[in-house]
Amino acid sequence: MAIPPKLTSFSSSSSTMAAARSLEEGLASRYWLKFRRETIFVMYTPFVVSLAAGNLKIESFRHFLAQDSYFLKAFAHACELAEECADDDDAKLAITKLRKGVLQGLKRHNSFVQEWGIDPSKDGTINSATVKYTDFLLATASGKIEGVTDPGKLVTPFERTKLPAYTLGALTPCVRLYAFLAKELLTHANSGDGSHPYKKWFASYSSEGFQAAALQTEDLLDKLSVPLTGEELDIIEKLYHQAMKLEIEFFNLQPLAQPTVVPLIKEHNPVEDRLVIFSDFDLTCTIVDSSAILAEIAIVTVPKADQAQSETQIARMSSAELRNSWNGISTQYTEEYEQCIESILPSAKGEFNYEVLCKAIEQISDFERRANARVIESGLLKGLNLEDIKRAGELLVLQNGCASFFQKIVKNENLNANIHIISYCWCADLIRSSFSSGGLDVLNIHANELSFEGSICTGEIIRKVESPVDKVEAFHNILKSYNTDKKNLTVYIGDTIGDLLCLLQADVGIVIGSSPSLRRVGGHFGVSFLPLFPSLIKKQKQYTDESSSKWKGQSGTLYTVTTWAEIQAFISGW
């Protein structure tokens, strides 16, 4: 839901305003970046993906435009209420222009939508999500704001002067969202043959006038927020966030009369199918590598020289010796890893051939095994306490959105989904504790284990998953362990060369992050790395009532994302 194109007659161009704003990001810009996750969930809705693909049924688009007409009336009314409460002449004038622009734009919008066969005089059926957003908007403009300790205090003239800022906090997200979506979707429409049925709609919201309107609305929110207290700014942030969540709900509830490729589980039949999600751990789920964490625990927990070790403790090197040992091991690993990568690259790029790639990757597997042997020989992990490891796991920072994705899958008892973590990590206990602290004890962990005498590590690694070959063997063994009464749909999420074979074996291989070595090796062996969202648009274009959206492994194509929000939006949706 948004205000219509060509909203106002601003004297500044959008490019000039954008350049000025880049010098110092304001409140609205910070909120937009902070709630980027919500924007992703809007983009990946079935409605938006179908709209971008151009095969959205016209009936659905007409219904969508009718919702916008209804929303614009509430938008104008909210501006009117905010205008009445403004005590600053400049703010009052800016809100007045905004309101008049909406009313003028509503007339143009009504004329515009007639091209799609809509009668503006007839409201038609209004979605519950549309009503929910407009009710929220008008309640905010009227002073009925959730989070205000005493809503009654907004009755006083002084307190009501804050309502314009609160109202803009609820309005601004939808304006910025439409400006963003239109430019994004127009890019994809322009990449086709030019016959996209909704290109004119994209272009209207991508116009310089509307982009400038979005910037001016954000600037107004920034100015109105200047005199507010920290508590009052928190209220605006909550209003902004709530508006973004209402936008997700709005787009999710747009009726569709066609099959869509998103979310992935939409066509998943738990009675007949089994969803199996595999994921790497280090730097896929985590911010830092677990080997560095274990080494640091070993270094910082070494007994001081003046503290005699008990007879039950395993003799350990000093902190300085451990630090030097770890630095030497990690430096050698980095140097030899690069040499190993160079040695497996073919002289020229070729077509994708999984078997040829497997043979090359075996050399990396040998390298990884030798590297682990050096760690064991060094005694680096000798004397580690299991409780220290578990505490470190509980404090381990996961990638933003990782835990919430797994939680959503696990909590959906009707999904018939299984989650497996396959990792090189030296200590599976570290992984278990990192997930258990987030209530994810049910995840299946496949990793190496440390050998303990009581709760003290002997320095030995019980080596189970050391290499890309070990990972893909674990992948296949897990699938073989399931009964054959259901068909498996497999997804693998990874970030490095160690995940490459599993990524290619899965029906859907998702690469998170941008590992240069992974792309380099994969590219030389004919693997394609495609951004997920444009790929879904392309797949949606090919998806008709008679066709199928089936995903198939070993295609040589992997899909890239930058955040876990994209993964969740694609697989399970909001």
XYZ file of C-alpha atoms in Angstrom:
574
model
C 0.000 0.000 0.000
C 1.406 3.373 -0.925
C 0.752 6.890 -2.013
C 0.403 7.235 -5.775
C 3.062 8.300 -8.281
C 3.721 11.984 -9.010
C 2.602 12.778 -5.498
C 3.966 16.311 -5.226
C 5.693 18.998 -7.244
C 9.048 19.048 -5.480
C 11.649 21.510 -6.710
C 14.548 19.197 -5.835
C 15.294 16.181 -7.973
C 15.462 12.779 -6.289
C 19.152 12.437 -7.195
C 19.995 15.757 -5.543
C 18.070 14.853 -2.425
C 19.681 11.425 -2.289
C 23.147 12.992 -2.554
C 22.363 15.378 0.301
C 21.016 12.571 2.492
C 24.078 10.424 1.900
C 26.154 12.942 3.856
C 24.297 12.101 7.063
C 21.829 9.246 7.390
C 18.687 10.192 9.275
C 16.276 8.311 11.464
C 14.134 7.045 8.565
C 17.170 5.689 6.706
C 18.390 3.874 9.807
C 15.000 2.265 10.306
C 14.840 1.228 6.651
C 18.197 -0.514 6.962
C 17.352 -2.015 10.339
C 14.163 -3.611 9.025
C 15.637 -4.792 5.751
C 14.580 -8.306 6.774
C 10.909 -7.336 6.490
C 11.513 -5.927 3.012
C 12.911 -9.288 1.919
C 9.806 -11.075 3.159
C 7.660 -8.732 1.059
C 9.793 -9.357 -2.044
C 9.536 -13.121 -1.700
C 5.736 -13.232 -1.322
C 3.949 -15.246 -4.027
C 2.168 -12.081 -5.173
C 5.328 -10.016 -5.705
C 7.226 -12.870 -7.387
C 4.297 -13.444 -9.768
C 3.981 -9.694 -10.353
C 7.693 -9.486 -11.164
C 7.442 -12.479 -13.491
C 4.573 -10.843 -15.365
C 2.269 -13.861 -15.179
C 0.190 -12.573 -12.278
C -3.439 -13.057 -13.233
C -5.143 -9.773 -14.074
C -7.899 -10.456 -11.532
C -5.309 -10.519 -8.748
C -3.744 -7.287 -9.933
C -7.118 -5.546 -10.115
C -7.892 -6.619 -6.565
C -4.498 -5.300 -5.457
C -5.152 -1.880 -7.036
C -8.563 -1.716 -5.366
C -6.854 -2.227 -1.993
C -4.527 0.670 -2.764
C -7.453 2.988 -3.503
C -9.003 2.141 -0.141
C -5.682 2.659 1.629
C -5.024 6.052 0.002
C -8.205 7.464 1.540
C -7.039 6.412 4.985
C -3.579 7.819 4.204
C -5.073 11.225 3.383
C -7.238 11.178 6.516
C -4.242 10.321 8.695
C -2.344 13.258 7.184
C -5.299 15.520 7.956
C -5.289 14.454 11.608
C -1.521 14.940 11.830
C -1.800 18.347 10.222
C -4.257 19.488 12.897
C -1.807 18.578 15.662
C 1.333 20.135 14.177
C 2.479 23.248 16.070
C 5.362 24.117 13.784
C 4.439 26.148 10.691
C 6.978 24.409 8.451
C 5.846 20.980 9.618
C 2.191 21.893 9.171
C 2.907 23.135 5.640
C 4.841 19.988 4.756
C 2.060 17.717 6.029
C -0.523 19.817 4.165
C 1.411 19.357 0.932
C 1.647 15.662 1.617
C -2.109 15.395 2.180
C -2.983 17.457 -0.907
C -0.562 15.427 -2.952
C -2.268 12.242 -1.843
C -5.709 13.598 -2.750
C -4.523 14.764 -6.168
C -2.688 11.499 -6.645
C -5.815 9.565 -5.716
C -7.625 11.162 -8.659
C -4.761 10.205 -10.973
C -4.666 6.754 -9.393
C -8.387 6.263 -10.127
C -7.836 7.270 -13.731
C -4.756 5.083 -13.906
C -6.464 1.937 -12.615
C -9.332 2.236 -15.091
C -6.868 0.947 -17.678
C -6.991 -2.379 -15.818
C -10.770 -2.496 -15.820
C -11.431 -1.209 -12.300
C -14.315 1.090 -11.409
C -12.920 3.497 -8.746
C -16.435 4.282 -7.522
C -16.824 0.718 -6.310
C -14.769 -0.313 -3.310
C -15.090 -4.019 -3.978
C -13.897 -6.560 -1.430
C -11.372 -5.212 1.054
C -8.822 -7.616 2.528
C -8.604 -8.030 6.276
C -4.913 -7.072 6.047
C -5.827 -3.802 4.321
C -8.350 -2.996 7.024
C -5.820 -3.931 9.686
C -3.246 -1.508 8.273
C -5.704 1.376 7.818
C -7.090 0.845 11.328
C -3.522 0.930 12.682
C -2.763 4.081 10.698
C -5.855 5.984 11.795
C -5.520 4.821 15.399
C -1.957 6.151 15.446
C -2.992 9.503 13.968
C -5.780 9.696 16.570
C -3.405 9.111 19.485
C -4.317 5.508 20.229
C -0.776 4.208 20.211
C 0.384 0.911 21.624
C 3.401 1.417 23.833
C 2.413 4.788 25.209
C 2.241 4.351 28.971
C -0.817 6.547 29.290
C -2.630 7.063 25.964
C -4.867 9.558 27.751
C -1.992 11.996 28.100
C -2.012 12.530 24.317
C -5.246 14.426 24.817
C -3.408 17.517 26.041
C -2.464 20.067 23.330
C 1.265 19.746 24.095
C 1.338 15.965 23.943
C -0.711 15.943 20.770
C 2.044 17.879 19.004
C 3.941 14.564 18.946
C 1.253 12.847 16.895
C 2.556 14.101 13.525
C 5.876 12.345 14.180
C 4.106 9.159 15.268
C 1.855 9.298 12.197
C 4.825 9.742 9.861
C 6.468 6.792 11.597
C 3.506 4.659 10.527
C 3.231 6.147 7.014
C 6.840 6.362 5.877
C 7.574 2.604 5.570
C 4.919 1.995 2.919
C 6.121 4.947 0.831
C 9.753 3.826 0.961
C 8.783 0.191 0.348
C 6.884 1.002 -2.844
C 9.692 3.216 -4.104
C 12.143 0.385 -3.516
C 9.986 -2.423 -4.897
C 9.118 -0.519 -8.067
C 12.770 0.137 -8.951
C 13.721 -3.445 -8.173
C 10.913 -4.960 -10.235
C 11.388 -2.533 -13.117
C 14.959 -3.787 -13.437
C 13.694 -7.327 -13.926
C 10.943 -6.178 -16.305
C 13.508 -4.341 -18.443
C 15.649 -7.465 -18.708
C 12.892 -9.230 -20.665
C 11.526 -8.692 -24.148
C 9.734 -5.467 -23.220
C 6.241 -6.973 -23.207
C 5.847 -7.116 -19.418
C 2.167 -6.373 -18.680
C 2.857 -4.486 -15.453
C 5.914 -2.533 -16.552
C 3.939 0.728 -16.643
C 2.997 0.288 -12.980
C 6.643 -0.337 -12.047
C 7.714 2.703 -14.047
C 5.172 4.973 -12.375
C 6.485 4.212 -8.889
C 10.087 4.309 -10.121
C 9.614 7.805 -11.533
C 11.754 10.657 -10.311
C 8.672 12.327 -8.841
C 7.718 9.385 -6.645
C 11.296 8.650 -5.622
C 11.572 12.294 -4.549
C 8.283 11.949 -2.655
C 9.682 9.019 -0.715
C 12.786 10.987 0.205
C 10.739 14.010 1.270
C 8.483 11.866 3.446
C 11.538 10.390 5.142
C 13.055 13.849 5.610
C 9.823 15.027 7.214
C 9.912 12.106 9.642
C 13.516 13.008 10.509
C 12.606 16.657 11.208
C 9.545 15.842 13.284
C 11.603 13.424 15.391
C 14.313 15.923 16.367
C 12.689 17.243 19.589
C 11.513 13.838 20.820
C 12.907 11.971 23.814
C 14.570 8.571 23.600
C 11.400 6.902 24.840
C 9.333 8.670 22.187
C 11.815 7.676 19.460
C 11.442 4.072 20.610
C 7.696 4.416 20.018
C 8.315 5.667 16.476
C 10.636 2.740 15.806
C 7.960 0.320 16.991
C 5.377 2.031 14.766
C 7.739 1.819 11.783
C 8.406 -1.859 12.447
C 4.708 -2.614 12.899
C 3.943 -0.909 9.589
C 6.553 -3.070 7.850
C 5.024 -6.234 9.326
C 1.581 -5.094 8.182
C 2.982 -4.657 4.669
C 4.164 -8.271 4.712
C 0.725 -9.380 5.802
C -0.893 -7.212 3.129
C 1.134 -8.733 0.283
C 0.814 -12.248 1.673
C -2.983 -12.014 1.723
C -3.381 -10.897 -1.873
C -5.535 -13.604 -3.486
C -3.895 -15.681 -6.221
C -5.508 -18.005 -8.719
C -2.296 -19.587 -9.997
C 0.558 -21.837 -8.854
C 3.705 -20.140 -7.542
C 7.280 -21.204 -6.874
C 7.312 -19.604 -3.414
C 7.365 -20.541 -0.692
C 9.078 -23.849 -1.377
C 6.897 -25.676 1.145
C 3.691 -24.472 -0.544
C 3.425 -27.588 -2.690
C 5.047 -29.814 -0.095
C 2.718 -32.658 0.874
C 3.905 -34.020 4.241
C 1.904 -37.204 3.747
C 3.795 -38.078 0.584
C 6.972 -35.968 0.809
C 9.799 -35.447 3.274
C 11.621 -32.114 3.488
C 15.255 -32.599 4.482
C 17.260 -29.465 5.214
C 21.035 -29.716 5.508
C 23.321 -26.929 6.633
C 26.970 -26.287 7.252
C 27.831 -24.660 10.601
C 31.008 -22.566 10.549
C 30.432 -19.181 8.890
C 27.164 -20.469 7.443
C 25.343 -20.410 10.771
C 28.008 -18.587 12.765
C 29.772 -15.234 12.664
C 33.199 -16.748 13.482
C 34.876 -20.089 12.807
C 34.559 -22.673 15.585
C 38.207 -23.759 15.334
C 39.303 -20.257 16.341
C 36.860 -20.365 19.272
C 38.184 -23.701 20.533
C 41.769 -22.496 20.185
C 40.950 -19.328 22.136
C 39.289 -21.344 24.914
C 42.435 -23.460 25.155
C 44.631 -20.365 25.363
C 42.647 -18.371 27.927
C 41.795 -21.278 30.244
C 45.360 -22.533 30.691
C 46.302 -22.555 34.422
C 48.603 -19.710 35.433
C 52.239 -20.599 36.131
C 51.814 -20.014 39.851
C 48.833 -22.348 40.053
C 49.813 -25.965 40.475
C 47.864 -28.351 38.271
C 46.034 -31.086 40.110
C 46.889 -34.696 39.475
C 43.616 -35.144 37.605
C 44.465 -32.432 35.092
C 46.190 -33.218 31.823
C 49.484 -31.352 31.465
C 49.147 -28.336 29.179
C 51.442 -25.915 27.419
C 51.637 -22.345 28.640
C 49.324 -19.687 27.226
C 52.166 -18.172 25.180
C 53.152 -21.560 23.781
C 49.542 -22.300 22.820
C 49.183 -18.904 21.152
C 52.345 -19.455 19.102
C 51.250 -22.983 18.211
C 47.832 -21.819 17.033
C 49.261 -18.925 15.005
C 51.644 -21.326 13.294
C 48.899 -23.855 12.554
C 46.455 -21.273 11.173
C 49.120 -19.543 9.053
C 50.282 -22.845 7.576
C 46.679 -23.856 6.885
C 45.916 -20.631 5.017
C 49.065 -20.798 2.880
C 48.737 -24.474 1.994
C 45.000 -24.166 1.369
C 45.597 -21.558 -1.314
C 48.258 -23.789 -2.871
C 45.858 -26.734 -2.815
C 43.158 -24.695 -4.562
C 45.609 -23.651 -7.269
C 46.659 -27.255 -7.834
C 43.153 -28.567 -8.541
C 42.053 -25.883 -10.999
C 41.947 -27.036 -14.615
C 43.873 -25.005 -17.174
C 40.634 -23.884 -18.779
C 37.035 -23.621 -17.641
C 34.865 -26.518 -18.746
C 31.302 -27.761 -18.789
C 29.794 -28.961 -15.553
C 30.705 -32.551 -14.764
C 30.062 -33.723 -11.221
C 32.367 -36.743 -11.424
C 35.309 -34.683 -12.659
C 34.721 -32.178 -9.862
C 34.616 -34.991 -7.264
C 38.056 -36.231 -8.288
C 39.508 -32.748 -7.936
C 37.848 -32.195 -4.563
C 39.435 -35.399 -3.224
C 42.750 -33.520 -3.114
C 41.174 -30.958 -0.786
C 39.920 -33.809 1.375
C 43.466 -35.155 1.756
C 44.649 -31.658 2.695
C 41.962 -31.259 5.378
C 42.849 -34.590 6.969
C 46.537 -33.634 7.171
C 45.601 -30.290 8.735
C 43.556 -32.003 11.461
C 46.416 -34.418 12.144
C 48.692 -31.417 12.798
C 46.201 -30.028 15.327
C 46.133 -33.331 17.216
C 49.944 -33.615 17.168
C 50.315 -30.062 18.475
C 48.408 -30.827 21.669
C 46.515 -27.570 21.210
C 43.218 -28.986 22.467
C 44.701 -31.033 25.325
C 43.206 -30.093 28.691
C 40.110 -28.319 27.398
C 37.204 -28.546 29.830
C 33.867 -29.711 28.416
C 31.966 -27.182 30.536
C 34.041 -24.320 29.098
C 33.211 -25.556 25.598
C 29.503 -25.729 26.347
C 29.495 -22.226 27.853
C 31.269 -20.892 24.773
C 28.672 -22.573 22.591
C 25.845 -20.927 24.506
C 27.472 -17.530 23.913
C 28.252 -18.188 20.264
C 26.735 -15.553 17.982
C 24.775 -17.022 15.080
C 24.096 -15.267 11.804
C 21.086 -12.964 11.977
C 17.954 -14.944 11.171
C 19.598 -18.382 11.330
C 18.036 -19.535 14.606
C 14.617 -18.068 13.773
C 14.581 -19.966 10.469
C 15.315 -23.301 12.140
C 12.804 -22.535 14.895
C 10.088 -21.848 12.333
C 10.761 -25.157 10.573
C 10.930 -27.145 13.819
C 7.752 -25.629 15.260
C 5.747 -26.555 12.174
C 4.810 -30.064 13.271
C 2.756 -30.671 10.127
C 5.692 -30.020 7.819
C 7.430 -33.394 8.187
C 10.814 -31.677 7.983
C 14.189 -32.915 9.189
C 17.212 -30.697 9.840
C 20.803 -31.932 9.745
C 23.944 -29.924 10.489
C 27.015 -31.378 8.738
C 30.213 -29.713 9.895
C 34.016 -29.920 9.995
C 33.839 -28.570 13.560
C 36.242 -30.387 15.880
C 33.664 -30.584 18.659
C 30.006 -31.443 18.092
C 29.283 -30.441 21.715
C 30.016 -26.830 20.789
C 27.391 -27.000 18.031
C 24.835 -28.705 20.264
C 25.160 -26.092 22.993
C 24.946 -23.204 20.516
C 21.604 -24.472 19.212
C 20.202 -25.765 22.511
C 20.445 -22.266 23.991
C 17.933 -21.246 21.327
C 15.609 -24.174 22.011
C 16.837 -26.212 19.023
C 17.856 -29.434 20.757
C 16.126 -31.495 18.078
C 18.604 -30.657 15.329
C 20.699 -33.590 14.118
C 24.421 -32.831 14.432
C 27.016 -34.615 12.293
C 30.535 -33.470 13.182
C 33.787 -34.526 14.786
C 33.980 -35.166 18.528
C 36.714 -34.449 21.053
C 37.999 -37.306 23.183
C 37.530 -36.732 26.925
C 38.760 -38.299 30.136
C 35.943 -37.299 32.423
C 35.326 -33.715 31.363
C 38.912 -32.995 30.254
C 39.951 -33.290 26.593
C 42.850 -35.615 25.814
C 43.760 -33.553 22.753
C 42.492 -36.222 20.369
C 39.815 -35.550 17.750
C 37.464 -38.416 16.954
C 37.448 -37.711 13.251
C 34.095 -38.266 11.549
C 33.571 -35.346 9.144
C 36.863 -33.855 7.977
C 36.456 -33.136 4.309
C 34.094 -32.378 1.415
C 34.031 -36.096 0.613
C 33.097 -36.943 4.215
C 30.326 -34.367 4.075
C 28.760 -35.720 0.912
C 29.021 -39.279 2.259
C 27.177 -38.163 5.401
C 24.605 -36.458 3.165
C 23.897 -39.682 1.271
C 23.956 -41.875 4.377
C 21.365 -39.677 6.048
C 19.048 -39.968 3.062
C 19.567 -43.732 2.930
C 18.525 -43.982 6.583
C 15.016 -42.793 5.761
C 12.265 -45.126 4.671
C 11.552 -45.134 0.963
C 7.817 -44.623 1.499
C 8.214 -40.859 0.984
C 9.977 -38.777 -1.636
C 12.734 -36.519 -0.315
C 13.016 -32.830 -1.173
C 16.527 -31.807 -0.126
C 17.963 -28.359 0.555
C 21.607 -27.747 1.431
C 22.877 -24.422 2.800
C 26.611 -23.746 2.792
C 29.304 -21.170 2.176
C 32.647 -22.765 1.205
C 34.335 -25.307 -1.046
C 33.834 -27.865 1.704
C 30.100 -27.674 0.983
C 30.358 -27.757 -2.805
C 29.597 -31.445 -3.388
C 26.635 -31.395 -0.992
C 25.313 -28.177 -2.509
C 25.325 -29.804 -5.934
C 23.769 -33.054 -4.721
C 20.816 -31.344 -3.055
C 17.669 -30.541 -5.006
C 18.224 -26.916 -3.995
C 21.746 -25.743 -3.159
C 21.883 -22.345 -1.459
C 25.160 -20.472 -1.035
C 25.149 -17.832 1.693
C 27.879 -15.207 1.594
C 30.425 -14.642 -1.143
C 33.397 -16.996 -0.755
C 35.811 -16.107 -3.604
C 37.449 -19.548 -3.498
C 34.092 -21.342 -3.769
C 33.076 -19.289 -6.776
C 36.483 -19.655 -8.359
C 36.626 -23.439 -8.052
C 32.970 -23.886 -8.945
C 33.278 -21.581 -11.940
C 36.255 -23.507 -13.324
C 34.250 -26.717 -13.154
C 31.165 -25.297 -14.852
C 29.077 -24.529 -11.766
C 26.705 -21.567 -12.133
C 26.056 -19.212 -9.210
C 22.757 -17.374 -9.642
C 21.137 -14.838 -7.277
C 18.082 -16.506 -5.782
C 15.444 -13.799 -6.234
C 15.959 -13.247 -10.013
C 16.118 -17.021 -10.431
C 12.721 -17.397 -8.776
C 11.267 -14.768 -11.081
C 12.604 -16.666 -14.088
C 11.258 -19.945 -12.730
C 7.879 -18.319 -12.053
C 7.705 -17.166 -15.692
C 7.999 -20.796 -16.763
C 5.470 -21.994 -14.200
C 1.937 -22.437 -15.519
C -1.078 -24.429 -14.417
C 0.103 -27.321 -16.584
C 3.816 -27.180 -15.740
C 5.779 -28.173 -12.647
C 8.105 -26.317 -10.292
C 10.088 -29.433 -9.406
C 13.640 -28.870 -8.230
C 16.370 -31.303 -9.180
C 19.916 -31.850 -7.908
C 23.144 -32.179 -9.892
C 22.016 -29.495 -12.324
C 25.241 -27.566 -11.839
C 23.290 -24.505 -10.655
C 23.558 -23.036 -7.173
C 21.557 -20.123 -5.768
C 23.171 -17.295 -3.857
C 21.792 -15.224 -0.983
C 23.254 -12.656 1.392
C 21.105 -13.301 4.469
C 19.157 -16.017 6.247
C 16.031 -13.909 5.784
C 16.155 -14.750 2.072
C 16.446 -18.444 2.897
C 13.452 -18.354 5.219
C 11.411 -16.202 2.829
C 12.056 -18.677 0.008
C 11.579 -21.934 1.905
C 8.843 -21.213 4.431
C 7.773 -17.609 3.975
C 6.904 -15.223 6.758
